[in-house]
Amino acid sequence: MKITKAVIPAAGLGTRFLPFTKSIPKELVPIMEKPALHLIIEEGLASGIKEFEIIINDDKPAINNYFSPNNHLETLLHAKNKDSLIAGVNNLIHNAHLNYIAQPKPLGLGHAILMAQEKVGDEYFGIFLPDEIMMDTTPALSQLIAKAQQYNCSIVAVQEVPREKVSSYGIVSIKQNLEKNLFEIDKLIEKPSINHAPSTLAIIGRYVLSPTIFASLKNTQAGSGNEIQLTDGITHMMNNGERVLAYNITTHRYDVGNPLDWLKANIAYALSQPLYATEIKHYLSDLQKK
Ligand code: UTP
């Protein structure tokens, strides 16, 4: 199984980050000097993804602009001998094949993924939720791809979440432990109440799915929040005999789609950079003394 394509749904409203998201898509919130989506494409390239299907809406030209060459800026920077400042994003533009696909209305994550059917075709593919940043030396998606290839089936990334947060996630009911951190799934439940959650293992923002998900999504009615849920599509796919495993990724994850986690991601990222680490540590300890 070769996995070279990934879908990145980026057509949601980003209500948790209003008013910022009134004019700038949440997928472009900065993690230090790079937009979140830039880090996602880097993770994809490092995982062997060559083609990215980015689902957007008409209100988000900023995403396309960011990943397009800016000749005017390049000329100005070149004159100042500062080409290196945008070399990173230019490399990305050069190495990643990006397709933009419109989702006419934000009808849900499952509906957004369905928009990519034609481009993905009949291949297994990856999905990134671009508001979830994973910080690890081994790219998160590459860990999933390795397991999908080993077991020749679909696989969703999961992580333990606190009990009070299960109602915000798709939760996995486990049938069997196959190996360390890898589970056979019994069923998936979208946003259960604490009392009805079969576990605290939540589906997080990385998937490798069989292309049969598209037929299943076409047969999926609006569910929780009156949106077409990807979790419900995966359930439909499983009910039709498709094997789906869950892999517990231990990588540190930040939901940068909400302001508090976004701030934590920035602090963690700064602390991981030798250039900033010492100053940030001093600054944080000074703040605590006040
Ligand atoms: P979220 O539910 O986190 O995004 O979806 P949201 O709806 O934009 O955010 P809030 O809850 O209102 O703050 C996860 C990803 O799926 C995309 C979003 O852009 C986000 O990157 N998405 C969601 C779509 O592309 N289309 C949709 O209809 C819904």
mmCIF file of C-alpha atoms and ligand atoms in Angstrom:
data_model
loop_
_atom_site.group_PDB
_atom_site.id
_atom_site.type_symbol
_atom_site.label_atom_id
_atom_site.label_comp_id
_atom_site.label_asym_id
_atom_site.label_seq_id
_atom_site.Cartn_x
_atom_site.Cartn_y
_atom_site.Cartn_z
ATOM 1 C CA MET A 1 0.000 0.000 0.000
ATOM 2 C CA LYS A 2 1.505 3.322 -1.099
ATOM 3 C CA ILE A 3 0.145 6.495 0.512
ATOM 4 C CA THR A 4 1.067 9.696 -1.297
ATOM 5 C CA LYS A 5 -2.075 11.829 -0.963
ATOM 6 C CA ALA A 6 -3.590 13.588 2.031
ATOM 7 C CA VAL A 7 -6.724 15.656 2.575
ATOM 8 C CA ILE A 8 -6.605 18.758 4.763
ATOM 9 C CA PRO A 9 -10.076 20.098 5.616
ATOM 10 C CA ALA A 10 -9.773 23.849 6.166
ATOM 11 C CA ALA A 11 -13.247 25.158 5.350
ATOM 12 C CA GLY A 12 -14.729 25.360 8.852
ATOM 13 C CA LEU A 13 -15.825 28.562 10.564
ATOM 14 C CA GLY A 14 -13.269 28.526 13.387
ATOM 15 C CA THR A 15 -15.797 29.939 15.854
ATOM 16 C CA ARG A 16 -13.655 29.107 18.895
ATOM 17 C CA PHE A 17 -11.044 31.570 17.656
ATOM 18 C CA LEU A 18 -13.337 34.520 16.874
ATOM 19 C CA PRO A 19 -12.900 37.424 16.383
ATOM 20 C CA PHE A 20 -9.424 36.583 14.971
ATOM 21 C CA THR A 21 -10.948 34.149 12.458
ATOM 22 C CA LYS A 22 -13.257 36.869 11.117
ATOM 23 C CA SER A 23 -10.527 37.774 8.625
ATOM 24 C CA ILE A 24 -7.789 35.139 9.005
ATOM 25 C CA PRO A 25 -8.447 31.387 8.774
ATOM 26 C CA LYS A 26 -7.608 29.507 11.965
ATOM 27 C CA GLU A 27 -5.445 27.166 9.887
ATOM 28 C CA LEU A 28 -3.024 30.103 9.562
ATOM 29 C CA VAL A 29 -2.645 30.912 13.281
ATOM 30 C CA PRO A 30 1.084 31.397 13.859
ATOM 31 C CA ILE A 31 3.174 28.911 15.803
ATOM 32 C CA MET A 32 6.086 31.296 16.319
ATOM 33 C CA GLU A 33 6.910 32.442 12.772
ATOM 34 C CA LYS A 34 5.109 29.668 10.868
ATOM 35 C CA PRO A 35 1.358 29.253 10.231
ATOM 36 C CA ALA A 36 -0.122 26.005 11.611
ATOM 37 C CA LEU A 37 -0.847 24.811 8.077
ATOM 38 C CA HIS A 38 2.827 25.256 7.161
ATOM 39 C CA LEU A 39 3.781 22.830 9.974
ATOM 40 C CA ILE A 40 1.122 20.379 8.742
ATOM 41 C CA ILE A 41 2.491 20.378 5.175
ATOM 42 C CA GLU A 42 5.992 19.858 6.614
ATOM 43 C CA GLU A 43 4.692 16.848 8.593
ATOM 44 C CA GLY A 44 3.061 15.533 5.417
ATOM 45 C CA LEU A 45 6.192 15.848 3.282
ATOM 46 C CA ALA A 46 8.240 14.190 6.036
ATOM 47 C CA SER A 47 5.659 11.338 6.001
ATOM 48 C CA GLY A 48 6.009 10.766 2.235
ATOM 49 C CA ILE A 49 2.909 12.703 1.148
ATOM 50 C CA LYS A 50 3.340 14.322 -2.276
ATOM 51 C CA GLU A 51 -0.139 15.672 -3.030
ATOM 52 C CA PHE A 52 -2.343 17.643 -0.619
ATOM 53 C CA GLU A 53 -6.057 18.245 -1.190
ATOM 54 C CA ILE A 54 -6.874 21.370 0.806
ATOM 55 C CA ILE A 55 -10.600 21.893 1.366
ATOM 56 C CA ILE A 56 -11.352 25.610 1.548
ATOM 57 C CA ASN A 57 -14.243 28.033 1.286
ATOM 58 C CA ASP A 58 -14.430 31.231 -0.718
ATOM 59 C CA ASP A 59 -13.731 33.328 2.374
ATOM 60 C CA LYS A 60 -10.215 31.944 2.750
ATOM 61 C CA PRO A 61 -8.013 33.328 -0.063
ATOM 62 C CA ALA A 62 -5.276 33.862 2.561
ATOM 63 C CA ILE A 63 -4.448 30.129 2.502
ATOM 64 C CA ASN A 64 -3.890 30.075 -1.247
ATOM 65 C CA ASN A 65 -1.920 33.363 -1.005
ATOM 66 C CA TYR A 66 0.414 31.970 1.642
ATOM 67 C CA PHE A 67 1.370 28.999 -0.525
ATOM 68 C CA SER A 68 1.806 31.053 -3.728
ATOM 69 C CA PRO A 69 5.073 32.680 -4.796
ATOM 70 C CA ASN A 70 5.244 36.418 -3.991
ATOM 71 C CA ASN A 71 7.511 37.846 -6.697
ATOM 72 C CA HIS A 72 7.295 41.409 -5.413
ATOM 73 C CA LEU A 73 8.377 40.449 -1.896
ATOM 74 C CA GLU A 74 11.106 38.169 -3.257
ATOM 75 C CA THR A 75 12.590 41.025 -5.338
ATOM 76 C CA LEU A 76 12.598 43.330 -2.310
ATOM 77 C CA LEU A 77 14.191 40.705 -0.035
ATOM 78 C CA HIS A 78 16.766 39.805 -2.686
ATOM 79 C CA ALA A 79 17.849 43.451 -2.888
ATOM 80 C CA LYS A 80 18.450 43.365 0.870
ATOM 81 C CA ASN A 81 20.255 40.013 0.690
ATOM 82 C CA LYS A 82 17.514 38.432 2.816
ATOM 83 C CA ASP A 83 16.268 35.667 0.501
ATOM 84 C CA SER A 84 16.712 33.106 3.272
ATOM 85 C CA LEU A 85 13.739 34.575 5.194
ATOM 86 C CA ILE A 86 11.235 33.029 2.792
ATOM 87 C CA ALA A 87 13.365 30.137 1.539
ATOM 88 C CA GLY A 88 11.515 27.725 3.860
ATOM 89 C CA VAL A 89 8.039 28.446 2.505
ATOM 90 C CA ASN A 90 9.365 28.565 -1.074
ATOM 91 C CA ASN A 91 10.825 25.080 -0.584
ATOM 92 C CA LEU A 92 7.460 23.895 0.621
ATOM 93 C CA ILE A 93 5.717 25.408 -2.416
ATOM 94 C CA HIS A 94 8.277 23.693 -4.634
ATOM 95 C CA ASN A 95 8.042 20.238 -3.019
ATOM 96 C CA ALA A 96 4.335 19.914 -2.207
ATOM 97 C CA HIS A 97 1.669 19.609 -4.882
ATOM 98 C CA LEU A 98 -1.303 21.508 -3.434
ATOM 99 C CA ASN A 99 -4.840 21.299 -4.829
ATOM 100 C CA TYR A 100 -7.573 23.583 -3.514
ATOM 101 C CA ILE A 101 -11.105 22.201 -3.466
ATOM 102 C CA ALA A 102 -14.129 24.266 -2.457
ATOM 103 C CA GLN A 103 -16.623 23.089 0.132
ATOM 104 C CA PRO A 104 -19.673 25.232 -0.740
ATOM 105 C CA LYS A 105 -21.100 25.126 2.812
ATOM 106 C CA PRO A 106 -19.561 24.011 6.138
ATOM 107 C CA LEU A 107 -21.751 20.912 6.441
ATOM 108 C CA GLY A 108 -19.275 19.052 8.638
ATOM 109 C CA LEU A 109 -15.919 17.292 8.618
ATOM 110 C CA GLY A 110 -17.276 14.213 6.838
ATOM 111 C CA HIS A 111 -18.750 16.397 4.099
ATOM 112 C CA ALA A 112 -15.430 18.270 3.756
ATOM 113 C CA ILE A 113 -13.552 14.983 3.223
ATOM 114 C CA LEU A 114 -16.109 13.880 0.630
ATOM 115 C CA MET A 115 -15.191 16.946 -1.472
ATOM 116 C CA ALA A 116 -11.787 15.309 -2.174
ATOM 117 C CA GLN A 117 -13.171 12.086 -3.666
ATOM 118 C CA GLU A 118 -12.283 12.845 -7.281
ATOM 119 C CA LYS A 119 -8.723 13.945 -6.514
ATOM 120 C CA VAL A 120 -7.980 11.051 -4.161
ATOM 121 C CA GLY A 121 -9.477 8.407 -6.466
ATOM 122 C CA ASP A 122 -9.086 4.757 -5.560
ATOM 123 C CA GLU A 123 -6.133 4.979 -3.152
ATOM 124 C CA TYR A 124 -5.635 4.832 0.597
ATOM 125 C CA PHE A 125 -4.981 8.379 1.775
ATOM 126 C CA GLY A 126 -4.080 10.419 4.853
ATOM 127 C CA ILE A 127 -6.125 13.087 6.631
ATOM 128 C CA PHE A 128 -4.731 15.941 8.710
ATOM 129 C CA LEU A 129 -6.911 18.130 10.879
ATOM 130 C CA PRO A 130 -4.832 21.291 10.494
ATOM 131 C CA ASP A 131 -5.741 22.728 13.887
ATOM 132 C CA GLU A 132 -3.999 19.829 15.635
ATOM 133 C CA ILE A 133 -0.248 20.259 15.812
ATOM 134 C CA MET A 134 1.780 17.201 16.786
ATOM 135 C CA MET A 135 5.296 17.770 18.039
ATOM 136 C CA ASP A 136 7.484 14.686 17.641
ATOM 137 C CA THR A 137 10.758 13.709 16.007
ATOM 138 C CA THR A 138 8.917 10.937 14.121
ATOM 139 C CA PRO A 139 6.126 12.635 12.136
ATOM 140 C CA ALA A 140 2.730 11.557 13.486
ATOM 141 C CA LEU A 141 1.227 10.654 10.105
ATOM 142 C CA SER A 142 4.241 8.523 9.207
ATOM 143 C CA GLN A 143 3.607 6.443 12.362
ATOM 144 C CA LEU A 144 0.037 5.790 11.190
ATOM 145 C CA ILE A 145 1.112 5.024 7.620
ATOM 146 C CA ALA A 146 3.581 2.407 8.880
ATOM 147 C CA LYS A 147 0.805 0.601 10.815
ATOM 148 C CA ALA A 148 -1.697 0.893 7.934
ATOM 149 C CA GLN A 149 0.880 -0.704 5.624
ATOM 150 C CA GLN A 150 1.746 -3.424 8.133
ATOM 151 C CA TYR A 151 -1.922 -4.431 8.665
ATOM 152 C CA ASN A 152 -3.145 -3.407 5.196
ATOM 153 C CA CYS A 153 -6.184 -1.518 6.495
ATOM 154 C CA SER A 154 -7.512 1.868 7.648
ATOM 155 C CA ILE A 155 -6.303 3.333 10.907
ATOM 156 C CA VAL A 156 -7.293 6.273 13.095
ATOM 157 C CA ALA A 157 -5.038 8.034 15.593
ATOM 158 C CA VAL A 158 -6.315 8.098 19.176
ATOM 159 C CA GLN A 159 -5.198 9.584 22.473
ATOM 160 C CA GLU A 160 -6.390 9.383 26.057
ATOM 161 C CA VAL A 161 -8.369 12.510 27.019
ATOM 162 C CA PRO A 162 -9.658 13.588 30.449
ATOM 163 C CA ARG A 163 -13.133 12.182 31.254
ATOM 164 C CA GLU A 164 -14.707 15.646 31.205
ATOM 165 C CA LYS A 165 -13.576 16.082 27.580
ATOM 166 C CA VAL A 166 -14.989 12.875 26.026
ATOM 167 C CA SER A 167 -18.136 14.717 24.932
ATOM 168 C CA SER A 168 -16.018 16.826 22.536
ATOM 169 C CA TYR A 169 -14.568 13.864 20.610
ATOM 170 C CA GLY A 170 -15.325 10.691 18.711
ATOM 171 C CA ILE A 171 -14.650 7.952 21.271
ATOM 172 C CA VAL A 172 -13.434 4.452 20.497
ATOM 173 C CA SER A 173 -14.763 1.255 22.022
ATOM 174 C CA ILE A 174 -11.976 -1.344 21.979
ATOM 175 C CA LYS A 175 -12.496 -4.958 20.911
ATOM 176 C CA GLN A 176 -8.946 -6.224 21.331
ATOM 177 C CA ASN A 177 -5.381 -5.107 21.975
ATOM 178 C CA LEU A 178 -3.275 -6.206 18.962
ATOM 179 C CA GLU A 179 0.100 -4.928 20.093
ATOM 180 C CA LYS A 180 1.422 -2.068 22.211
ATOM 181 C CA ASN A 181 -0.752 1.006 21.463
ATOM 182 C CA LEU A 182 -2.645 -0.719 18.623
ATOM 183 C CA PHE A 183 -6.287 -1.745 18.967
ATOM 184 C CA GLU A 184 -9.005 -3.523 17.009
ATOM 185 C CA ILE A 185 -12.084 -1.277 17.186
ATOM 186 C CA ASP A 186 -15.483 -2.503 18.275
ATOM 187 C CA LYS A 187 -17.343 0.713 17.536
ATOM 188 C CA LEU A 188 -17.019 4.506 17.425
ATOM 189 C CA ILE A 189 -19.312 6.944 19.197
ATOM 190 C CA GLU A 190 -19.328 10.627 18.255
ATOM 191 C CA LYS A 191 -19.361 13.026 21.213
ATOM 192 C CA PRO A 192 -20.846 10.700 23.889
ATOM 193 C CA SER A 193 -21.838 11.952 27.315
ATOM 194 C CA ILE A 194 -19.438 10.875 30.094
ATOM 195 C CA ASN A 195 -21.925 8.216 31.214
ATOM 196 C CA HIS A 196 -22.182 6.665 27.758
ATOM 197 C CA ALA A 197 -18.488 6.785 26.784
ATOM 198 C CA PRO A 198 -17.049 3.265 26.426
ATOM 199 C CA SER A 199 -13.490 4.553 27.004
ATOM 200 C CA THR A 200 -11.469 7.769 27.196
ATOM 201 C CA LEU A 201 -9.640 7.027 23.932
ATOM 202 C CA ALA A 202 -10.505 9.882 21.594
ATOM 203 C CA ILE A 203 -10.035 10.052 17.824
ATOM 204 C CA ILE A 204 -7.577 12.848 17.080
ATOM 205 C CA GLY A 205 -6.545 14.700 13.947
ATOM 206 C CA ARG A 206 -4.668 12.088 11.904
ATOM 207 C CA TYR A 207 -6.159 9.259 9.839
ATOM 208 C CA VAL A 208 -5.243 6.832 7.080
ATOM 209 C CA LEU A 209 -8.410 5.697 5.327
ATOM 210 C CA SER A 210 -9.479 3.359 2.581
ATOM 211 C CA PRO A 211 -11.133 5.099 -0.415
ATOM 212 C CA THR A 212 -14.323 3.176 0.451
ATOM 213 C CA ILE A 213 -14.910 5.972 2.998
ATOM 214 C CA PHE A 214 -16.272 8.113 0.160
ATOM 215 C CA ALA A 215 -19.154 5.739 -0.615
ATOM 216 C CA SER A 216 -19.845 5.522 3.121
ATOM 217 C CA LEU A 217 -19.868 9.310 3.535
ATOM 218 C CA LYS A 218 -22.401 9.578 0.701
ATOM 219 C CA ASN A 219 -24.641 7.303 2.774
ATOM 220 C CA THR A 220 -24.098 9.199 6.029
ATOM 221 C CA GLN A 221 -26.840 11.481 7.294
ATOM 222 C CA ALA A 222 -26.167 14.592 9.384
ATOM 223 C CA GLY A 223 -25.467 13.518 12.969
ATOM 224 C CA SER A 224 -24.117 15.317 16.044
ATOM 225 C CA GLY A 225 -24.375 19.117 15.688
ATOM 226 C CA ASN A 226 -26.471 18.535 12.550
ATOM 227 C CA GLU A 227 -23.191 18.018 10.629
ATOM 228 C CA ILE A 228 -22.054 15.094 8.458
ATOM 229 C CA GLN A 229 -19.549 13.468 10.807
ATOM 230 C CA LEU A 230 -16.455 11.628 9.615
ATOM 231 C CA THR A 231 -16.798 9.286 12.606
ATOM 232 C CA ASP A 232 -20.260 8.214 11.383
ATOM 233 C CA GLY A 233 -18.817 7.617 7.898
ATOM 234 C CA ILE A 234 -16.088 5.393 9.377
ATOM 235 C CA THR A 235 -18.734 3.458 11.332
ATOM 236 C CA HIS A 236 -20.675 2.902 8.102
ATOM 237 C CA MET A 237 -17.473 1.700 6.415
ATOM 238 C CA MET A 238 -16.799 -0.754 9.273
ATOM 239 C CA ASN A 239 -20.363 -2.053 9.119
ATOM 240 C CA ASN A 240 -19.680 -2.858 5.465
ATOM 241 C CA GLY A 241 -16.759 -5.078 6.398
ATOM 242 C CA GLU A 242 -13.827 -2.639 6.217
ATOM 243 C CA ARG A 243 -11.227 -3.164 8.945
ATOM 244 C CA VAL A 244 -10.300 -0.051 10.940
ATOM 245 C CA LEU A 245 -7.677 -0.035 13.702
ATOM 246 C CA ALA A 246 -6.887 2.597 16.334
ATOM 247 C CA TYR A 247 -3.309 3.608 17.077
ATOM 248 C CA ASN A 248 -2.545 5.412 20.312
ATOM 249 C CA ILE A 249 -0.060 8.114 19.321
ATOM 250 C CA THR A 250 1.939 9.283 22.307
ATOM 251 C CA THR A 251 3.191 12.432 20.540
ATOM 252 C CA HIS A 252 2.415 15.739 22.247
ATOM 253 C CA ARG A 253 -0.669 17.281 20.624
ATOM 254 C CA TYR A 254 -1.936 20.866 20.624
ATOM 255 C CA ASP A 255 -5.418 21.866 19.511
ATOM 256 C CA VAL A 256 -4.404 25.255 18.148
ATOM 257 C CA GLY A 257 -8.015 25.948 17.120
ATOM 258 C CA ASN A 258 -8.664 27.293 20.610
ATOM 259 C CA PRO A 259 -6.756 30.264 22.027
ATOM 260 C CA LEU A 260 -5.518 28.604 25.246
ATOM 261 C CA ASP A 261 -3.984 25.551 23.563
ATOM 262 C CA TRP A 262 -2.627 27.798 20.815
ATOM 263 C CA LEU A 263 -0.761 29.789 23.461
ATOM 264 C CA LYS A 264 0.576 26.591 25.067
ATOM 265 C CA ALA A 265 1.739 25.353 21.635
ATOM 266 C CA ASN A 266 3.664 28.555 21.096
ATOM 267 C CA ILE A 267 5.356 28.328 24.483
ATOM 268 C CA ALA A 268 6.254 24.650 23.935
ATOM 269 C CA TYR A 269 7.533 25.369 20.443
ATOM 270 C CA ALA A 270 9.642 28.304 21.666
ATOM 271 C CA LEU A 271 11.070 26.174 24.480
ATOM 272 C CA SER A 272 12.094 23.551 21.900
ATOM 273 C CA GLN A 273 14.101 26.108 19.892
ATOM 274 C CA PRO A 274 17.626 26.825 21.185
ATOM 275 C CA LEU A 275 17.318 30.386 19.871
ATOM 276 C CA TYR A 276 14.387 31.215 22.175
ATOM 277 C CA ALA A 277 14.454 28.632 24.985
ATOM 278 C CA THR A 278 16.616 30.429 27.543
ATOM 279 C CA GLU A 279 14.857 33.756 27.212
ATOM 280 C CA ILE A 280 11.379 32.210 27.440
ATOM 281 C CA LYS A 281 12.351 30.202 30.551
ATOM 282 C CA HIS A 282 13.600 33.374 32.253
ATOM 283 C CA TYR A 283 10.532 35.295 31.200
ATOM 284 C CA LEU A 284 8.130 32.620 32.539
ATOM 285 C CA SER A 285 9.946 32.363 35.864
ATOM 286 C CA ASP A 286 9.976 36.182 36.219
ATOM 287 C CA LEU A 287 6.218 36.267 35.571
ATOM 288 C CA GLN A 288 5.607 33.685 38.302
ATOM 289 C CA LYS A 289 7.504 35.805 40.821
ATOM 290 C CA LYS A 290 5.213 38.797 40.241
HETATM 291 P P1 UTP B 1 -13.474 21.839 13.659
HETATM 292 O O1 UTP B 1 -14.824 21.481 14.106
HETATM 293 O O2 UTP B 1 -12.355 21.817 14.640
HETATM 294 O O3 UTP B 1 -13.414 23.250 12.970
HETATM 295 O O4 UTP B 1 -13.095 20.951 12.404
HETATM 296 P P2 UTP B 1 -14.373 24.489 12.979
HETATM 297 O O5 UTP B 1 -15.790 24.057 12.848
HETATM 298 O O6 UTP B 1 -13.826 25.405 11.930
HETATM 299 O O7 UTP B 1 -14.015 25.121 14.389
HETATM 300 P P3 UTP B 1 -14.902 25.702 15.559
HETATM 301 O O8 UTP B 1 -15.332 24.492 16.360
HETATM 302 O O9 UTP B 1 -16.049 26.451 14.925
HETATM 303 O O10 UTP B 1 -13.979 26.602 16.299
HETATM 304 C C1 UTP B 1 -11.813 20.368 12.158
HETATM 305 C C2 UTP B 1 -11.283 20.785 10.802
HETATM 306 O O11 UTP B 1 -12.238 20.500 9.791
HETATM 307 C C3 UTP B 1 -12.496 21.645 9.003
HETATM 308 C C4 UTP B 1 -12.110 22.837 9.858
HETATM 309 O O12 UTP B 1 -11.669 23.919 9.033
HETATM 310 C C5 UTP B 1 -10.996 22.292 10.723
HETATM 311 O O13 UTP B 1 -9.732 22.481 10.141
HETATM 312 N N1 UTP B 1 -13.919 21.646 8.598
HETATM 313 C C6 UTP B 1 -14.901 21.520 9.546
HETATM 314 C C7 UTP B 1 -14.233 21.792 7.265
HETATM 315 O O14 UTP B 1 -13.342 21.903 6.393
HETATM 316 N N2 UTP B 1 -15.549 21.845 6.901
HETATM 317 C C8 UTP B 1 -16.555 21.703 7.803
HETATM 318 O O15 UTP B 1 -17.745 21.733 7.391
HETATM 319 C C9 UTP B 1 -16.223 21.554 9.157
#
